[in-house]
Coordinates of C-alpha atoms in Angstrom, one line a residue:
M1 CA 0.0 0.0 0.0
V2 CA 2.7 2.4 0.9
R3 CA 4.5 1.6 -2.4
G4 CA 1.3 2.4 -4.4
A5 CA 0.9 5.7 -2.5
I6 CA 4.5 6.6 -3.3
V7 CA 4.1 5.8 -7.0
T8 CA 0.9 7.9 -7.1
N9 CA 2.6 10.8 -5.5
V10 CA 5.6 10.6 -7.9
V11 CA 3.2 10.5 -10.9
R12 CA 1.3 13.5 -9.5
L13 CA 4.6 15.4 -8.9
L14 CA 5.8 14.6 -12.5
A15 CA 2.5 15.7 -13.9
F16 CA 2.7 18.9 -11.9
A17 CA 6.3 19.5 -13.1
V18 CA 5.3 19.0 -16.7
L19 CA 2.3 21.3 -16.4
A20 CA 4.4 24.0 -14.6
G21 CA 7.1 23.8 -17.3
A22 CA 4.6 24.1 -20.1
L23 CA 2.9 27.1 -18.4
S24 CA 6.3 28.8 -17.8
L25 CA 7.2 28.5 -21.4
G26 CA 4.0 30.3 -22.3
L27 CA 4.6 33.2 -20.0
G28 CA 7.6 34.4 -21.9
S29 CA 5.8 34.7 -25.2
R30 CA 4.0 37.8 -26.3
V31 CA 0.3 37.5 -27.3
D32 CA -1.0 40.2 -29.6
A33 CA -4.7 41.0 -29.9
C34 CA -4.0 42.2 -33.5
S35 CA -2.9 39.9 -36.3
C36 CA -2.5 40.8 -39.9
V37 CA -3.0 38.9 -43.1
Q38 CA 0.3 38.8 -45.0
Q39 CA 0.2 41.0 -48.1
T40 CA 2.7 42.2 -50.6
A41 CA 3.5 45.9 -50.9
A42 CA 1.6 45.9 -54.2
Q43 CA -1.5 44.5 -52.5
Q44 CA -1.3 47.0 -49.7
G45 CA -0.9 49.8 -52.2
A46 CA -4.0 48.6 -54.1
R47 CA -6.0 48.3 -50.9
A48 CA -5.2 51.8 -49.7
D49 CA -7.3 54.8 -50.7
V50 CA -4.4 57.3 -50.1
V51 CA -0.6 56.7 -49.9
F52 CA 1.7 59.6 -49.0
R53 CA 5.1 60.4 -47.5
G54 CA 5.3 62.9 -44.7
T55 CA 6.7 64.0 -41.4
V56 CA 4.7 63.8 -38.1
T57 CA 4.2 67.3 -36.7
V58 CA 1.6 66.7 -34.0
I59 CA 0.1 63.7 -32.2
E60 CA -3.2 64.5 -30.5
P61 CA -4.4 62.0 -27.8
P62 CA -8.0 61.1 -27.7
I63 CA -10.4 62.8 -25.4
T64 CA -11.4 60.1 -22.9
G65 CA -13.4 59.9 -19.8
L66 CA -12.6 57.6 -16.9
V67 CA -12.1 54.6 -19.1
I68 CA -9.0 54.4 -21.3
S69 CA -8.8 51.8 -24.1
S70 CA -6.0 50.8 -26.4
A71 CA -8.5 51.2 -29.2
D72 CA -9.1 54.9 -28.5
P73 CA -8.4 56.8 -31.7
I74 CA -5.5 59.3 -31.8
S75 CA -5.0 61.9 -34.5
I76 CA -1.7 62.5 -36.2
R77 CA -0.9 65.6 -38.3
F78 CA 1.6 65.2 -41.1
A79 CA 3.6 67.7 -43.2
V80 CA 3.2 65.9 -46.5
D81 CA 5.9 66.1 -49.2
A82 CA 4.8 63.4 -51.7
V83 CA 1.5 61.8 -52.6
Y84 CA 1.6 58.4 -54.4
K85 CA -2.1 57.6 -54.4
G86 CA -5.4 59.5 -53.7
V87 CA -5.6 63.1 -52.5
A88 CA -3.6 64.6 -49.6
T89 CA -3.0 68.2 -48.7
R90 CA 0.3 69.7 -47.4
T91 CA -1.1 69.4 -43.8
F92 CA -2.9 66.1 -43.5
W93 CA -4.6 64.3 -40.6
V94 CA -4.7 60.6 -40.1
S95 CA -6.1 58.6 -37.2
T96 CA -5.1 55.2 -35.7
E97 CA -5.8 53.3 -32.5
R98 CA -3.8 54.4 -29.4
S99 CA -1.9 51.1 -29.1
D100 CA -0.5 48.4 -31.4
A101 CA -2.4 45.9 -29.1
S102 CA -5.5 47.2 -31.0
C103 CA -3.7 47.4 -34.4
G104 CA -2.7 51.1 -34.0
F105 CA 0.5 52.3 -35.6
E106 CA 2.8 54.0 -33.2
F107 CA 4.1 57.3 -34.7
L108 CA 6.7 59.6 -33.3
V109 CA 6.8 63.4 -33.8
G110 CA 9.6 64.5 -36.1
R111 CA 9.9 61.2 -37.9
Q112 CA 9.1 60.6 -41.6
Y113 CA 6.7 57.8 -42.6
T114 CA 5.1 56.4 -45.8
V115 CA 1.4 56.1 -44.8
F116 CA -1.0 53.7 -46.4
A117 CA -4.5 54.7 -45.3
R118 CA -8.2 54.0 -45.9
V119 CA -10.9 56.6 -46.1
S120 CA -14.0 56.0 -44.1
G121 CA -16.5 58.8 -44.3
D122 CA -14.6 61.9 -43.2
R123 CA -11.8 60.0 -41.4
V124 CA -8.5 58.8 -42.9
Q125 CA -7.3 55.8 -40.9
T126 CA -4.2 53.6 -40.8
D127 CA -3.0 50.7 -38.7
I128 CA -0.2 48.2 -38.4
C129 CA -1.7 46.0 -41.1
S130 CA -2.0 48.7 -43.8
G131 CA 1.6 48.8 -45.0
T132 CA 2.5 52.1 -43.3
L133 CA 6.2 52.2 -42.6
R134 CA 8.8 54.5 -41.1
G135 CA 10.9 56.3 -43.7
G136 CA 10.5 56.5 -47.4
L137 CA 9.5 53.9 -50.0
D138 CA 10.3 53.2 -53.6
P139 CA 6.8 53.6 -55.0
A140 CA 7.5 51.1 -57.7
S141 CA 7.9 48.4 -55.1
A142 CA 4.3 48.9 -54.1
A143 CA 3.1 49.2 -57.7
L144 CA 2.5 53.0 -57.2
P145 CA 3.3 55.8 -59.6
A146 CA 6.0 58.3 -58.8
G147 CA 5.0 60.8 -56.1
H148 CA 3.6 64.2 -56.8
A149 CA 3.3 67.3 -54.7
P150 CA 0.3 67.5 -52.2
R151 CA -2.6 69.9 -52.8
E152 CA -2.5 73.2 -51.1
D153 CA -4.2 73.4 -47.7
P154 CA -7.8 74.7 -47.8
P155 CA -8.2 78.1 -46.2
S156 CA -8.7 78.1 -42.5
T157 CA -12.3 78.7 -41.4
A158 CA -11.0 81.3 -38.9
L159 CA -9.3 83.2 -41.8
I160 CA -12.5 83.0 -43.8
A161 CA -14.5 84.4 -40.8
I162 CA -12.0 87.3 -40.3
I163 CA -12.3 88.1 -44.0
V164 CA -16.1 88.0 -44.0
A165 CA -16.3 90.1 -40.8
T166 CA -13.8 92.7 -42.2
L167 CA -15.8 92.9 -45.5
G168 CA -19.1 93.1 -43.6
A169 CA -17.7 96.0 -41.4
A170 CA -16.4 97.8 -44.4
A171 CA -19.7 97.4 -46.2
A172 CA -21.7 98.7 -43.2
A173 CA -19.4 101.7 -42.9
A174 CA -19.8 102.5 -46.6
I175 CA -23.6 102.2 -46.4
G176 CA -23.6 104.4 -43.3
A177 CA -21.5 107.0 -45.0
Y178 CA -23.7 106.9 -48.1
R179 CA -26.9 107.3 -46.0
G180 CA -25.3 110.1 -44.0
R181 CA -24.6 112.1 -47.2
K182 CA -28.0 111.4 -48.7
T183 CA -30.0 112.6 -45.7
S184 CA -28.0 115.8 -45.1
V185 CA -29.7 119.0 -46.4
P186 CA -27.4 121.3 -48.3
S187 CA -27.3 124.8 -46.9
S188 CA -28.4 127.7 -49.0

């Protein structure tokens, strides 16, 4: 009986050791919530709505409440110097998720990137699966045409408001001056 108990305990100990060893091997590996389908650069170029090269000038974190998620969208402003596909202006905004755990691409201010992005409504979005990469890209490697200059930025709405207000004030002053001359009675 004692011999059977010893064998049972040894078997349990060995089973525990094997299980602990298997678990400890798993602890050292990284598990990502995001996985990408392998695509060639040409496939990524064909899938993108806009592809451009630019330098990150601003990264705006999301406005969040008490709950912060790796999937919160952040906005990245680029100074664009070449457009390979689609339409991009000199100053161009793209969004991505906050963290690569949710497929977000991690940008750094002052660094140049070639951005492959999709347009969804009024948002331009990229992620780690899109083909976006740090630095430049030979457009031919992604089956894209040679780059061209970005479009000029649209006028600022603040600038438009100032111009309209100035013109309105000038028009009001001119009308007031005209009415003032018309109503005055010449002296005889």
